[in-house]
Coordinates of C-alpha atoms in Angstrom, one line a residue:
X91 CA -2.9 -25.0 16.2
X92 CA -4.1 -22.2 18.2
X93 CA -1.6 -22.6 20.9
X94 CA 1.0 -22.4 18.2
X95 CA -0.7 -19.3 16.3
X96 CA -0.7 -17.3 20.3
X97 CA 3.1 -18.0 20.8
X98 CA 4.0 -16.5 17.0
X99 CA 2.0 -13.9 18.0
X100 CA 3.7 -13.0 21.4
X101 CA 7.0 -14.3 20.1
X102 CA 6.3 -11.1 16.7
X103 CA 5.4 -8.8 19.4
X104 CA 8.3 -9.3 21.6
X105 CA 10.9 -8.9 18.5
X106 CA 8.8 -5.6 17.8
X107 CA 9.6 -4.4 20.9
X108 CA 13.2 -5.8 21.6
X109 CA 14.4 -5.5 18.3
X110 CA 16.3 -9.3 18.3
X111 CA 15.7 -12.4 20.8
X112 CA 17.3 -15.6 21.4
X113 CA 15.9 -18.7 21.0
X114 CA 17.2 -20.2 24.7
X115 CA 15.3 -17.6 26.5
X116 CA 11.9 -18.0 24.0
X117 CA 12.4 -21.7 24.7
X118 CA 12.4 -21.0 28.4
X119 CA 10.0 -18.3 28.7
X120 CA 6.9 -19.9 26.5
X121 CA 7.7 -23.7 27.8
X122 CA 8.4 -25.1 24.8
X123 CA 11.6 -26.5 23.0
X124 CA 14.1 -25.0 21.2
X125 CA 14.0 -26.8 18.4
X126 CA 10.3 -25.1 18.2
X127 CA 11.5 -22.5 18.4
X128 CA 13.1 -22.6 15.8
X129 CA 10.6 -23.5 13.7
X130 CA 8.8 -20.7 14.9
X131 CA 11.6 -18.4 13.6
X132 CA 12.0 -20.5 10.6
X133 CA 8.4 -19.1 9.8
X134 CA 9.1 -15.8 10.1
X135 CA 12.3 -15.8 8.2
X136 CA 10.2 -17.4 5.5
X137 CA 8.0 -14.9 5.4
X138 CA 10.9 -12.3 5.0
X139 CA 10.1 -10.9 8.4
X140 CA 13.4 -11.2 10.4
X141 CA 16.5 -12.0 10.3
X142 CA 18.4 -15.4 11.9
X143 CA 21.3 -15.0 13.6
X144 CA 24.0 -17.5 16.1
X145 CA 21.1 -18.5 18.3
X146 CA 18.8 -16.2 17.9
X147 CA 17.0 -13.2 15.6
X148 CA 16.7 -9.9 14.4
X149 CA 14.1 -7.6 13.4
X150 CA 13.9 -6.9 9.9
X151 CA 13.2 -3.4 9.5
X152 CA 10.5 -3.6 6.8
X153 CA 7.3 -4.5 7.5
X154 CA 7.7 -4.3 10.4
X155 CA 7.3 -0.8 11.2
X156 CA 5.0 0.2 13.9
X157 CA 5.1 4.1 14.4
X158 CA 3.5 5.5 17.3
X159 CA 0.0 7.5 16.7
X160 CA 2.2 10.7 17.3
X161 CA 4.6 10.0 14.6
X162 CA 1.5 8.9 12.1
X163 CA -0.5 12.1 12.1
X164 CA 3.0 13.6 10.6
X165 CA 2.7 11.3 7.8
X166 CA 0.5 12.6 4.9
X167 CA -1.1 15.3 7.3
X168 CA -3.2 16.9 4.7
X169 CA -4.2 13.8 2.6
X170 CA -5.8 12.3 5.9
X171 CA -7.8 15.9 6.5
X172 CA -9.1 15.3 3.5
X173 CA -10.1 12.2 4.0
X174 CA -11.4 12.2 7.1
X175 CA -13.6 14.8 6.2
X176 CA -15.4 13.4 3.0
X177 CA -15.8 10.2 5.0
X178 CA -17.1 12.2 7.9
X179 CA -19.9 13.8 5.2
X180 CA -21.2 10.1 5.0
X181 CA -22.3 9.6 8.4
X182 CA -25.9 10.2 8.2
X183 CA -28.0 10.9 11.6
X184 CA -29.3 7.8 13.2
X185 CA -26.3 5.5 11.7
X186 CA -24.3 2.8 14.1
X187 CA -20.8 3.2 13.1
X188 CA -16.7 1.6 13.9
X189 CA -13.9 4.1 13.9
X190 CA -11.1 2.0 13.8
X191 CA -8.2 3.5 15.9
X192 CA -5.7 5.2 13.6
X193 CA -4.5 8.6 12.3
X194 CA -7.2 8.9 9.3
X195 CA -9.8 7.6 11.3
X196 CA -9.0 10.3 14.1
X197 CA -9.9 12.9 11.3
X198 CA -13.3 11.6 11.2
X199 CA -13.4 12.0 14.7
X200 CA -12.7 15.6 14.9
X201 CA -15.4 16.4 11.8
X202 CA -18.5 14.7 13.8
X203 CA -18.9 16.0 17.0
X204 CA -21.2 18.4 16.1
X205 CA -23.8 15.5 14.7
X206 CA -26.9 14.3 16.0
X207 CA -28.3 11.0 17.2
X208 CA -25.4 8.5 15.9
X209 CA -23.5 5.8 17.9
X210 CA -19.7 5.3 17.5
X211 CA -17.9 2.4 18.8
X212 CA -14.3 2.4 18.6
X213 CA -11.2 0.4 19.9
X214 CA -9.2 4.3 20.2
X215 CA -9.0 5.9 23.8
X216 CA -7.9 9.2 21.8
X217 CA -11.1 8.7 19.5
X218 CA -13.3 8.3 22.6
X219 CA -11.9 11.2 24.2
X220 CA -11.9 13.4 21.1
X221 CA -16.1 12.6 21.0
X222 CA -17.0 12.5 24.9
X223 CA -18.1 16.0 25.2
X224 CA -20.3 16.0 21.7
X225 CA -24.5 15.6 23.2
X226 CA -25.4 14.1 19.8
X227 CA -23.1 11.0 19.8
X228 CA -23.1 8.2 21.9
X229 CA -19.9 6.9 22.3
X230 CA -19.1 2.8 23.2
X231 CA -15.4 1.7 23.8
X232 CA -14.8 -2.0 23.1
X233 CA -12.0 -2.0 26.5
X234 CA -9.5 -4.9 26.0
X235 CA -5.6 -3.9 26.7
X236 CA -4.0 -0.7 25.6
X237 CA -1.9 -0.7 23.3
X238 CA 0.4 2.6 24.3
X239 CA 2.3 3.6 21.0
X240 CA -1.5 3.6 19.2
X241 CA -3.9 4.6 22.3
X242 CA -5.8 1.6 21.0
X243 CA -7.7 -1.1 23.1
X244 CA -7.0 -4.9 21.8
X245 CA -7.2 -8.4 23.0
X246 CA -10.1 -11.4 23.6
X247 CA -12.2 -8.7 25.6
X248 CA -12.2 -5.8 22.9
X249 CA -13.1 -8.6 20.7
X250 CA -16.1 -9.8 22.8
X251 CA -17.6 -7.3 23.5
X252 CA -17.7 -5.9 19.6
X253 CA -19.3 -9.5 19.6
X254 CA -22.5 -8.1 21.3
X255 CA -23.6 -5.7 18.2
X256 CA -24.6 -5.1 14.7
X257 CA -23.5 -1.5 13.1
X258 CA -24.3 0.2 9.8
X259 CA -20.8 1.4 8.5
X260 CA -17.1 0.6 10.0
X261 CA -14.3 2.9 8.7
X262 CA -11.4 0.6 8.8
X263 CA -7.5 2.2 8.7
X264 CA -4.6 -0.3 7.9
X265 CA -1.0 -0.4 7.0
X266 CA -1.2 -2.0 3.8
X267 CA -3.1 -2.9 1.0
X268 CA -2.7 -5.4 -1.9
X269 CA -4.2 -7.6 -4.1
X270 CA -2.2 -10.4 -3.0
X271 CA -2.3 -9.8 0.5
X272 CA -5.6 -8.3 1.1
X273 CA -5.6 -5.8 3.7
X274 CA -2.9 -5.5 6.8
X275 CA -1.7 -4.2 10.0
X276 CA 1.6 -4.4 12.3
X277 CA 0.1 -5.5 14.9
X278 CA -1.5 -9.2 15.3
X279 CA -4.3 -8.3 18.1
X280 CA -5.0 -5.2 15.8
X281 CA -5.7 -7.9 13.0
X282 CA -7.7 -9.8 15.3
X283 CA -10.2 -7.3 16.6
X284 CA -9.9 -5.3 13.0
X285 CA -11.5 -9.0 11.5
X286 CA -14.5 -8.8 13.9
X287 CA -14.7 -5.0 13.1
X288 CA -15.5 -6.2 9.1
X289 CA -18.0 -8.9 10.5
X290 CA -20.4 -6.7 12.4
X291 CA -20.5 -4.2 9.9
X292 CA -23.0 -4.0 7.3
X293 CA -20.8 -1.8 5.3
X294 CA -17.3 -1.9 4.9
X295 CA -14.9 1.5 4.1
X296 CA -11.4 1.3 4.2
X297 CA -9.6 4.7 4.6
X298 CA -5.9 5.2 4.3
X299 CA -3.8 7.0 2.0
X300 CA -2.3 6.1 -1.0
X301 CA 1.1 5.4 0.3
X302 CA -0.2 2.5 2.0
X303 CA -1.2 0.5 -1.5
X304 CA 0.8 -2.2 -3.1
X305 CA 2.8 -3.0 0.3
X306 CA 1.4 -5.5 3.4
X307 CA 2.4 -5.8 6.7
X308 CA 2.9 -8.5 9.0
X309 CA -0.8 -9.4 10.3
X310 CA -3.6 -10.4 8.0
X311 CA -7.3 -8.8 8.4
X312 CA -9.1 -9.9 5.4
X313 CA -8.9 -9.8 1.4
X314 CA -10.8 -7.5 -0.4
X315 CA -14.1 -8.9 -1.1
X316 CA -15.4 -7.6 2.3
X317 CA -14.8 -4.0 1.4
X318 CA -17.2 -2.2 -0.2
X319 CA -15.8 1.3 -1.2
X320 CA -11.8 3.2 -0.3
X321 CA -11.5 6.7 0.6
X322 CA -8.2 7.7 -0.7
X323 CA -5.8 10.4 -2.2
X324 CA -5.8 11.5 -5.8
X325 CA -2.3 10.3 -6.2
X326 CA -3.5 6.5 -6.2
X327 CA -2.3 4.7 -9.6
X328 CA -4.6 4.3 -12.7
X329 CA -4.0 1.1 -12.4
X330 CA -4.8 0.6 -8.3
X331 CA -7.8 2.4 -9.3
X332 CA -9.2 0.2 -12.0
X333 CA -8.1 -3.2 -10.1
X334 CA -10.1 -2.1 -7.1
X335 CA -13.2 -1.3 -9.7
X336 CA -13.2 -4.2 -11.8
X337 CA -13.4 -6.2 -7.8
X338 CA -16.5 -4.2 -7.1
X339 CA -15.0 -1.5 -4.5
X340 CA -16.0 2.1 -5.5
X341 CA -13.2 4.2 -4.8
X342 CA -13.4 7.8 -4.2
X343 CA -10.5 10.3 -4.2
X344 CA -10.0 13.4 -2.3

């Protein structure tokens, strides 16, 4: 099963990049056989992801999207300022906390570097270097492989080593939210490391924007139970707001 689970993976990341594949090469390049293959894209053709074509696939250009870190912090620029700065305000001296890598979670970043005596760990090479000159924080990177469109460290090693400790809040970004779907992200090793994020974290805060409710993206984190309160925009629905409050998440909007 996990062999199968690694090639999907690889095989998702490899449309992502390419934009189409076809199945005699994927049969060739992870070993296996076409017909496979085929069930692998079978799957993701279920799932709405791609589309088939004569001997091969293309990318579906949903959820699938994957902008780079530049092209996020254009997206709802204010709403994340805002954000990033109430969640910021809840950092308390002495605390052990995640910063996921992400555009929101960069805006934490920026407001903290003038605190005393915390920890951050973070998966975000842009995060680290954003806090490496502030005396009061101590700042842990989880290495792993970098991912270049999100500046982000991923892989078996990121996830070891976040293995190791035991923190007091993470502030978790992600591409999509939904009751049905939980909580997402584009990228599978993003998902993977993001999951052992939620584990070692004694409190769970999910920041993203409003825009990223009632949609999912490819790579599952975890459902909602695990998330304890969401940092959002005042544009979030009535409804979005009550759903998340009758599940026990406080929600607060900036």
């Amino acid at each position: 099963m996990k062999s199968t689970v690694d090639r999907r993976n690889k095989i998702i990341q490899k449309i992502q990049s390419e934009g189409s594949v076809r199945v005699d090469e994927l049969s060739e390049e992870f070993d296996v056989s076409t017909v496979t293959i085929r069930n692998d894209l079978d799957f993701f053709e279920q799932k709405g992801l791609i589309d088939r074509t004569y001997g091969g696939a293309l990318l579906r250009n949903n959820v699938y999207n994957d902008p780079s870190i530049e092209e996020k912090k254009k997206i709802n620029a204010e709403e994340k300022k805002r954000i990033g700065e109430y969640a910021a305000g809840m950092i308390s001296e002495g605390e052990s906390v995640i910063l996921d890598s992400g555009s929101t979670t960069r805006e934490i970043a920026l407001r903290i570097k003038d605190k005393k005596n915390i920890t951050v760990m973070t998966n975000a090479l842009n995060i680290g270097l954003e806090l490496a000159g502030s005396s009061g924080v101590e700042v842990m990177m989880t290495g792993g492989v970098l991912r270049d469109k999100s500046y982000s460290l991923v892989g078996p090693e990121a996830e070891r080593n976040m293995k190791h400790y035991y923190f007091d809040t993470l502030f978790l970004g992600v591409d999509g939210m939904d009751f049905e779907h939980g909580l997402t992200t584009s990228n599978p090793l993003e998902a993977q490391l993001n999951c052992v994020m939620v584990e070692r974290a004694n409190r769970v805060i999910a920041v993203t924007d409003s825009s990223k409710f009632d949609r999912h993206s490819f790579s599952f984190i975890c459902d909602l139970d695990p998330i304890n309160a969401i940092i959002t925009d005042d544009k979030i629905s009535p409804e979005f707001e009550e759903k998340f409050k009758k599940r026990d998440i406080e929600v607060v909007k900036v």
